Amino acid sequence: MKALLTGGAGYIGSHTFVALKEAGHEPVILDNFANANRNVISRLEKLVQSQVIYEVADIRDRQAMIAAFKKHQPEAVIHFAGAKAVDESVKNPAKYFDINVTGTQTLLDAMDHCDIRKLIFSSTAAVYGNPDILPVSEDYPLQATNTYGETKVIIEEKLRNLHSVDPRWAITILRYFNAVGAHPSGKIGEDPTGDPTNLMAIVSQVAIGRIEKLNIYGGDYNTPDGTGVRDYIHVCDLAAGHQAALALTNSSGCEAINLGTGKKVSVLELINAFEKVSGRKIPYTIIARRKGDIAESWTVPVHAKTLLDWEAKRDLEMMCADCWRWQSENPNGYEKLDQD
Ligand code: UD1
């Protein structure tokens, strides 16, 4: 199937591009490269051994979106594009409402105008806020605790509304748990702009020597070792989830599906696993809790198994090993232009 990937040059988008291409689909990337490096394209071309079709455009530009749809005629859109830094979202909510909410509305208008009504939308476990029932399932009430999560809740509501008004829409909302790891080739991976804020990105930069030590936010949670517990999921498993969702998106509906592993991992367990695969020591200090953090977040992805026949295959060791390969072979991310 021909699918247009907004934000397709980003972390999860680029890995999904490879998975779709390998499965025989025809993915087209659309990105404004505000938060993605242009070297991603040449890396992808090496990986898939063919030309990567891409457009430089902003989802907020209705005319540019319509032009891209007319030119490429995709059957479906996978909508990754968006701003995702939780801290920044609280400091600059207007930016998050503009890019995420207005951007998505413009994209939906342009899709409708071009008669494209199959959509896969990137949502997040952040829509559950601080859930008091774990594992968290899809029917848990949505209650984000920060602006980033709030924009995702608003978009999800818009999508459900859109489908109830016009049932021709086929919408799959994928709620990601904590995406980590990299493609096993070491050619593509996560390359945060500015200082990383997510745990594995920081751990890998400590291992490579770019950051001196890790601050663990809180050792007094009500968890087995006192540190925060999350459901880390390999980015290639997430990519496979999108591939499975593309098949489901053939039928009309609006379904939200959690993509997680069902495995609970604490900060200390992740550090231990990373030290083992990298052979590097990760120095750390336990400090106060980070504002807005929750003790535990995990899901048992039964809905994904039932609806998509999908489950995560890669374990924590593989997440760390692939992340470390990417980090150690590309200590400055995509920054250095490829010579070979
Ligand atoms: C965060 C966001 C979430 C977003 C996700 C992916 C919040 C409250 N949630 O999830 O909305 O979808 O990123 O971008 O910010 N940790 C440390 N030291 C660090 C960094 C993290 O101890 O330097 C701990 C955290 O306290 C947490 C775990 O590591 O227990 C994971 O943190 P992180 O990778 O930032 O993801 P989340 O906070 O789960």
Short mmCIF file of C-alpha atoms and ligand atoms in Angstrom, two decimals:
data_model
loop_
_atom_site.label_atom_id
_atom_site.label_comp_id
_atom_site.label_asym_id
_atom_site.label_seq_id
_atom_site.Cartn_x
_atom_site.Cartn_y
_atom_site.Cartn_z
CA MET A 1 0.00 0.00 0.00
CA LYS A 2 1.19 3.53 -0.69
CA ALA A 3 1.32 5.44 2.60
CA LEU A 4 2.47 8.97 3.33
CA LEU A 5 4.42 9.27 6.59
CA THR A 6 4.25 12.75 8.14
CA GLY A 7 7.33 13.14 10.33
CA GLY A 8 8.73 10.15 8.45
CA ALA A 9 12.34 11.30 8.94
CA GLY A 10 11.98 11.27 12.73
CA TYR A 11 12.88 8.51 15.19
CA ILE A 12 9.80 6.26 14.99
CA GLY A 13 8.89 7.40 11.45
CA SER A 14 12.25 6.41 9.95
CA HIS A 15 12.15 2.94 11.53
CA THR A 16 8.58 2.48 10.30
CA PHE A 17 9.67 3.56 6.81
CA VAL A 18 12.19 0.67 6.74
CA ALA A 19 9.65 -1.88 8.04
CA LEU A 20 7.04 -0.85 5.45
CA LYS A 21 9.52 -0.85 2.60
CA GLU A 22 10.79 -4.31 3.58
CA ALA A 23 7.19 -5.57 3.70
CA GLY A 24 6.61 -4.42 0.10
CA HIS A 25 4.65 -1.23 0.84
CA GLU A 26 5.39 2.11 -0.80
CA PRO A 27 6.10 4.61 1.98
CA VAL A 28 6.60 8.29 1.11
CA ILE A 29 8.17 10.60 3.70
CA LEU A 30 6.85 14.09 4.36
CA ASP A 31 8.84 16.11 6.89
CA ASN A 32 9.72 19.75 7.53
CA PHE A 33 13.05 18.65 9.06
CA ALA A 34 12.50 20.99 12.00
CA ASN A 35 13.34 18.15 14.36
CA ALA A 36 14.95 15.61 12.04
CA ASN A 37 18.32 15.57 10.31
CA ARG A 38 18.47 15.49 6.51
CA ASN A 39 21.20 12.82 6.66
CA VAL A 40 18.43 10.40 7.66
CA ILE A 41 17.44 10.20 4.00
CA SER A 42 20.85 8.98 2.77
CA ARG A 43 21.03 6.52 5.67
CA LEU A 44 17.61 5.15 4.72
CA GLU A 45 18.65 4.85 1.09
CA LYS A 46 21.60 2.70 2.13
CA LEU A 47 19.39 0.57 4.32
CA VAL A 48 16.63 -0.10 1.81
CA GLN A 49 18.97 -0.02 -1.22
CA SER A 50 16.72 2.21 -3.25
CA GLN A 51 15.76 5.83 -3.66
CA VAL A 52 13.72 7.30 -0.82
CA ILE A 53 10.79 9.40 -2.00
CA TYR A 54 10.33 12.41 0.27
CA GLU A 55 8.72 15.84 0.40
CA VAL A 56 9.83 18.79 2.49
CA ALA A 57 6.61 20.31 3.82
CA ASP A 58 4.89 21.42 7.02
CA ILE A 59 1.63 19.77 8.09
CA ARG A 60 0.27 23.24 8.93
CA ASP A 61 0.54 24.25 5.26
CA ARG A 62 -2.78 23.10 3.74
CA GLN A 63 -1.78 23.90 0.15
CA ALA A 64 1.52 22.03 0.46
CA MET A 65 -0.28 19.03 1.96
CA ILE A 66 -2.86 18.98 -0.84
CA ALA A 67 -0.06 19.27 -3.43
CA ALA A 68 1.80 16.33 -1.81
CA PHE A 69 -1.37 14.19 -1.77
CA LYS A 70 -2.12 15.00 -5.42
CA LYS A 71 1.45 14.23 -6.46
CA HIS A 72 1.88 10.94 -4.57
CA GLN A 73 -1.74 9.73 -4.27
CA PRO A 74 -1.28 7.74 -1.05
CA GLU A 75 -4.07 5.45 0.14
CA ALA A 76 -3.23 6.07 3.78
CA VAL A 77 -1.44 8.53 6.04
CA ILE A 78 0.65 7.60 9.07
CA HIS A 79 0.81 10.76 11.13
CA PHE A 80 3.99 10.89 13.25
CA ALA A 81 4.71 14.62 12.88
CA GLY A 82 4.46 16.59 16.09
CA ALA A 83 6.34 18.21 18.92
CA LYS A 84 7.03 15.83 21.83
CA ALA A 85 9.22 17.38 24.54
CA VAL A 86 7.15 17.31 27.72
CA ASP A 87 9.16 20.04 29.49
CA GLU A 88 9.02 22.41 26.56
CA SER A 89 5.29 21.80 26.15
CA VAL A 90 4.62 23.10 29.66
CA LYS A 91 6.80 26.19 29.07
CA ASN A 92 5.48 26.93 25.58
CA PRO A 93 1.96 25.47 25.25
CA ALA A 94 1.08 27.68 22.25
CA LYS A 95 3.75 25.97 20.15
CA TYR A 96 2.34 22.54 21.07
CA PHE A 97 -1.24 23.49 20.29
CA ASP A 98 -0.12 25.00 16.99
CA ILE A 99 2.04 22.12 15.74
CA ASN A 100 0.11 19.19 17.21
CA VAL A 101 -3.54 20.28 17.28
CA THR A 102 -3.74 22.85 14.45
CA GLY A 103 -1.25 20.83 12.38
CA THR A 104 -3.38 17.68 12.69
CA GLN A 105 -6.59 19.58 11.90
CA THR A 106 -4.98 21.01 8.74
CA LEU A 107 -3.74 17.57 7.76
CA LEU A 108 -7.22 16.06 8.24
CA ASP A 109 -8.81 18.83 6.13
CA ALA A 110 -6.28 18.27 3.35
CA MET A 111 -6.83 14.48 3.48
CA ASP A 112 -10.59 14.89 3.31
CA HIS A 113 -10.24 17.33 0.41
CA CYS A 114 -8.21 14.68 -1.47
CA ASP A 115 -10.53 11.77 -0.54
CA ILE A 116 -7.95 10.04 1.66
CA ARG A 117 -9.59 8.73 4.83
CA LYS A 118 -7.26 6.05 6.18
CA LEU A 119 -5.17 7.29 9.08
CA ILE A 120 -2.79 5.86 11.66
CA PHE A 121 -2.11 8.36 14.43
CA SER A 122 0.87 8.44 16.84
CA SER A 123 -0.47 8.80 20.36
CA THR A 124 1.18 8.07 23.68
CA ALA A 125 0.76 6.43 27.08
CA ALA A 126 0.92 10.02 28.40
CA VAL A 127 -2.84 10.23 27.61
CA TYR A 128 -3.45 8.07 30.72
CA GLY A 129 -1.80 10.60 33.06
CA ASN A 130 -1.10 8.89 36.38
CA PRO A 131 -3.19 5.70 36.10
CA ASP A 132 -4.22 4.01 39.34
CA ILE A 133 -5.15 0.73 37.66
CA LEU A 134 -2.24 -1.23 36.15
CA PRO A 135 -1.65 -2.64 33.65
CA VAL A 136 -3.40 0.25 31.94
CA SER A 137 -5.88 -0.71 29.23
CA GLU A 138 -7.36 1.28 26.36
CA ASP A 139 -10.63 2.02 28.15
CA TYR A 140 -8.89 3.85 31.01
CA PRO A 141 -10.14 7.49 31.12
CA LEU A 142 -7.90 9.95 29.33
CA GLN A 143 -6.39 12.56 31.64
CA ALA A 144 -3.06 13.99 30.59
CA THR A 145 -0.87 15.70 33.19
CA ASN A 146 1.16 17.91 30.83
CA THR A 147 0.53 20.02 27.72
CA TYR A 148 2.13 17.51 25.36
CA GLY A 149 -0.20 14.76 26.59
CA GLU A 150 -3.13 17.18 26.54
CA THR A 151 -2.60 17.90 22.83
CA LYS A 152 -2.68 14.15 22.13
CA VAL A 153 -5.93 13.74 24.13
CA ILE A 154 -7.51 16.62 22.17
CA ILE A 155 -6.44 15.13 18.83
CA GLU A 156 -7.76 11.68 19.82
CA GLU A 157 -11.12 13.26 20.68
CA LYS A 158 -11.17 15.07 17.32
CA LEU A 159 -10.50 11.76 15.55
CA ARG A 160 -13.31 9.91 17.35
CA ASN A 161 -15.62 12.78 16.56
CA LEU A 162 -14.54 12.83 12.91
CA HIS A 163 -15.28 9.13 12.56
CA SER A 164 -18.71 9.43 14.19
CA VAL A 165 -19.65 12.29 11.85
CA ASP A 166 -18.20 10.63 8.74
CA PRO A 167 -17.94 6.81 9.11
CA ARG A 168 -15.95 6.52 5.90
CA TRP A 169 -12.87 7.33 7.98
CA ALA A 170 -10.71 4.37 9.02
CA ILE A 171 -8.59 5.51 11.95
CA THR A 172 -6.15 3.62 14.16
CA ILE A 173 -4.72 5.43 17.17
CA LEU A 174 -1.51 3.82 18.44
CA ARG A 175 -0.60 4.68 22.03
CA TYR A 176 3.12 4.08 22.42
CA PHE A 177 4.72 3.23 25.72
CA ASN A 178 8.45 4.12 26.11
CA ALA A 179 10.15 3.82 22.70
CA VAL A 180 13.84 2.92 22.87
CA GLY A 181 16.52 1.08 20.84
CA ALA A 182 17.56 1.50 17.23
CA HIS A 183 17.68 -0.39 13.95
CA PRO A 184 20.10 -3.37 14.33
CA SER A 185 22.18 -2.07 11.38
CA GLY A 186 23.36 0.88 13.50
CA LYS A 187 22.49 3.19 10.58
CA ILE A 188 19.43 4.90 12.08
CA GLY A 189 18.45 5.65 15.66
CA GLU A 190 17.31 8.34 18.06
CA ASP A 191 19.13 11.64 17.66
CA PRO A 192 17.63 14.11 20.12
CA THR A 193 18.03 17.78 19.24
CA GLY A 194 19.48 19.55 22.26
CA ASP A 195 19.90 17.77 25.57
CA PRO A 196 18.17 14.39 25.77
CA THR A 197 15.47 14.04 28.42
CA ASN A 198 14.47 10.39 28.04
CA LEU A 199 16.19 7.74 30.13
CA MET A 200 17.84 5.47 27.54
CA ALA A 201 19.03 8.42 25.43
CA ILE A 202 20.75 9.84 28.53
CA VAL A 203 22.16 6.46 29.61
CA SER A 204 23.70 5.90 26.17
CA GLN A 205 25.25 9.39 26.18
CA VAL A 206 26.72 8.71 29.63
CA ALA A 207 28.15 5.44 28.27
CA ILE A 208 29.79 7.26 25.31
CA GLY A 209 31.14 10.02 27.58
CA ARG A 210 29.02 12.93 26.34
CA ILE A 211 27.30 13.22 29.73
CA GLU A 212 29.22 12.72 32.97
CA LYS A 213 26.61 10.86 34.99
CA LEU A 214 22.94 10.00 35.22
CA ASN A 215 20.62 11.56 37.77
CA ILE A 216 17.99 9.04 38.83
CA TYR A 217 14.80 10.89 39.63
CA GLY A 218 13.64 9.31 42.87
CA GLY A 219 14.58 6.13 44.73
CA ASP A 220 11.57 6.16 47.03
CA TYR A 221 8.72 5.11 44.73
CA ASN A 222 6.48 2.27 45.80
CA THR A 223 8.18 -0.10 43.32
CA PRO A 224 10.38 -3.17 43.95
CA ASP A 225 13.68 -1.20 43.95
CA GLY A 226 12.25 2.28 44.60
CA THR A 227 12.94 3.64 41.08
CA GLY A 228 10.35 4.38 38.37
CA VAL A 229 8.93 1.46 36.39
CA ARG A 230 8.12 1.71 32.67
CA ASP A 231 7.18 -0.48 29.72
CA TYR A 232 10.13 0.06 27.34
CA ILE A 233 9.51 -1.06 23.79
CA HIS A 234 11.99 -1.53 20.93
CA VAL A 235 11.41 1.00 18.14
CA CYS A 236 11.49 -1.85 15.56
CA ASP A 237 8.59 -3.51 17.41
CA LEU A 238 6.72 -0.22 17.24
CA ALA A 239 7.49 -0.06 13.52
CA ALA A 240 6.05 -3.58 13.10
CA GLY A 241 2.94 -2.38 14.97
CA HIS A 242 2.38 0.30 12.32
CA GLN A 243 2.80 -2.27 9.59
CA ALA A 244 0.12 -4.42 11.23
CA ALA A 245 -2.14 -1.37 11.70
CA LEU A 246 -1.91 -0.51 8.02
CA ALA A 247 -3.76 -3.76 7.25
CA LEU A 248 -6.44 -3.04 9.89
CA THR A 249 -6.90 0.44 8.50
CA ASN A 250 -8.61 -1.10 5.48
CA SER A 251 -11.85 -1.24 7.39
CA SER A 252 -13.79 1.76 8.68
CA GLY A 253 -13.60 2.50 12.41
CA CYS A 254 -11.71 4.39 15.06
CA GLU A 255 -9.69 2.15 17.39
CA ALA A 256 -7.14 3.06 20.04
CA ILE A 257 -4.49 0.41 20.65
CA ASN A 258 -1.71 0.30 23.26
CA LEU A 259 1.72 -0.70 21.95
CA GLY A 260 3.82 -1.97 24.84
CA THR A 261 5.53 -5.21 25.84
CA GLY A 262 3.76 -6.05 29.10
CA LYS A 263 7.17 -6.17 30.85
CA LYS A 264 7.93 -3.90 33.80
CA VAL A 265 11.45 -2.47 33.91
CA SER A 266 12.86 -0.16 36.61
CA VAL A 267 15.47 2.55 36.06
CA LEU A 268 18.08 0.43 37.89
CA GLU A 269 17.24 -2.67 35.82
CA LEU A 270 17.66 -0.69 32.61
CA ILE A 271 21.04 0.65 33.79
CA ASN A 272 22.22 -2.88 34.67
CA ALA A 273 21.17 -4.26 31.29
CA PHE A 274 22.88 -1.37 29.48
CA GLU A 275 26.11 -1.82 31.46
CA LYS A 276 26.14 -5.52 30.56
CA VAL A 277 25.77 -5.08 26.80
CA SER A 278 28.02 -2.02 26.51
CA GLY A 279 30.73 -3.08 28.95
CA ARG A 280 30.65 0.54 30.20
CA LYS A 281 29.95 1.71 33.75
CA ILE A 282 27.02 4.12 34.08
CA PRO A 283 27.73 6.36 37.07
CA TYR A 284 24.56 7.66 38.73
CA THR A 285 23.22 9.58 41.70
CA ILE A 286 19.74 9.19 43.08
CA ILE A 287 18.18 12.63 43.47
CA ALA A 288 14.67 13.99 44.12
CA ARG A 289 11.69 12.89 42.01
CA ARG A 290 11.12 14.77 38.74
CA LYS A 291 7.98 16.92 38.81
CA GLY A 292 5.16 15.26 36.88
CA ASP A 293 6.77 11.77 36.90
CA ILE A 294 4.69 8.75 37.83
CA ALA A 295 5.77 5.61 39.70
CA GLU A 296 4.66 3.02 37.17
CA SER A 297 3.36 2.80 33.63
CA TRP A 298 2.87 -0.44 31.73
CA THR A 299 0.31 -2.28 29.66
CA VAL A 300 -0.51 -5.83 28.65
CA PRO A 301 -1.06 -5.47 24.91
CA VAL A 302 -3.98 -7.90 24.55
CA HIS A 303 -5.93 -5.51 22.32
CA ALA A 304 -2.97 -5.27 19.93
CA LYS A 305 -2.70 -9.06 19.84
CA THR A 306 -6.42 -9.49 19.14
CA LEU A 307 -6.85 -6.71 16.60
CA LEU A 308 -3.45 -6.56 14.92
CA ASP A 309 -2.05 -10.02 15.65
CA TRP A 310 0.96 -8.09 16.88
CA GLU A 311 3.19 -8.52 19.89
CA ALA A 312 6.62 -7.18 20.79
CA LYS A 313 9.44 -9.63 20.04
CA ARG A 314 12.57 -7.81 21.24
CA ASP A 315 13.72 -7.97 24.86
CA LEU A 316 15.48 -5.41 27.06
CA GLU A 317 18.93 -6.78 26.19
CA MET A 318 18.26 -6.24 22.48
CA MET A 319 16.89 -2.72 23.14
CA CYS A 320 20.12 -1.82 24.96
CA ALA A 321 22.41 -3.59 22.46
CA ASP A 322 20.83 -1.88 19.44
CA CYS A 323 20.80 1.51 21.16
CA TRP A 324 24.47 1.08 22.09
CA ARG A 325 25.46 0.04 18.55
CA TRP A 326 23.78 3.16 17.14
CA GLN A 327 25.32 5.42 19.82
CA SER A 328 28.84 4.00 19.63
CA GLU A 329 28.96 3.97 15.81
CA ASN A 330 27.43 7.47 15.62
CA PRO A 331 28.69 9.30 18.71
CA ASN A 332 27.36 12.60 17.31
CA GLY A 333 24.15 11.19 15.90
CA TYR A 334 23.45 12.16 12.27
CA GLU A 335 25.58 15.29 12.61
CA LYS A 336 28.56 14.11 10.55
CA LEU A 337 27.80 13.89 6.86
CA ASP A 338 28.23 10.40 5.45
CA GLN A 339 31.47 10.04 3.51
CA ASP A 340 31.05 6.46 2.34
C1 UD1 B 1 8.16 10.80 29.11
C2 UD1 B 1 6.93 11.63 29.12
C3 UD1 B 1 5.89 11.02 28.22
C4 UD1 B 1 6.45 10.78 26.83
C5 UD1 B 1 7.69 9.92 26.95
C6 UD1 B 1 8.36 9.69 25.62
C7 UD1 B 1 6.82 12.73 31.32
C8 UD1 B 1 6.06 12.84 32.60
N1 UD1 B 1 6.39 11.80 30.46
O1 UD1 B 1 7.84 9.54 29.69
O2 UD1 B 1 4.81 11.90 28.14
O3 UD1 B 1 5.48 10.13 26.04
O4 UD1 B 1 8.62 10.58 27.81
O5 UD1 B 1 8.92 10.87 25.12
O6 UD1 B 1 7.78 13.44 31.12
N2 UD1 B 1 14.60 9.05 34.50
C9 UD1 B 1 15.65 9.25 35.38
N3 UD1 B 1 16.64 10.11 35.01
C10 UD1 B 1 16.63 10.79 33.82
C11 UD1 B 1 15.55 10.58 32.93
C12 UD1 B 1 14.55 9.69 33.31
O7 UD1 B 1 15.71 8.67 36.46
O8 UD1 B 1 17.56 11.57 33.58
C13 UD1 B 1 13.53 8.09 34.87
C14 UD1 B 1 12.16 8.71 35.02
O9 UD1 B 1 11.98 9.21 36.33
C15 UD1 B 1 11.26 7.54 34.67
C16 UD1 B 1 12.07 6.75 33.65
O10 UD1 B 1 13.41 7.15 33.83
O11 UD1 B 1 11.06 6.72 35.80
C17 UD1 B 1 11.66 7.02 32.21
O12 UD1 B 1 11.71 8.42 31.96
P1 UD1 B 1 11.60 9.01 30.47
O13 UD1 B 1 12.49 8.25 29.57
O14 UD1 B 1 11.81 10.49 30.57
O15 UD1 B 1 10.12 8.69 30.02
P2 UD1 B 1 8.74 8.97 30.79
O16 UD1 B 1 8.89 9.99 31.85
O17 UD1 B 1 8.16 7.66 31.17
#
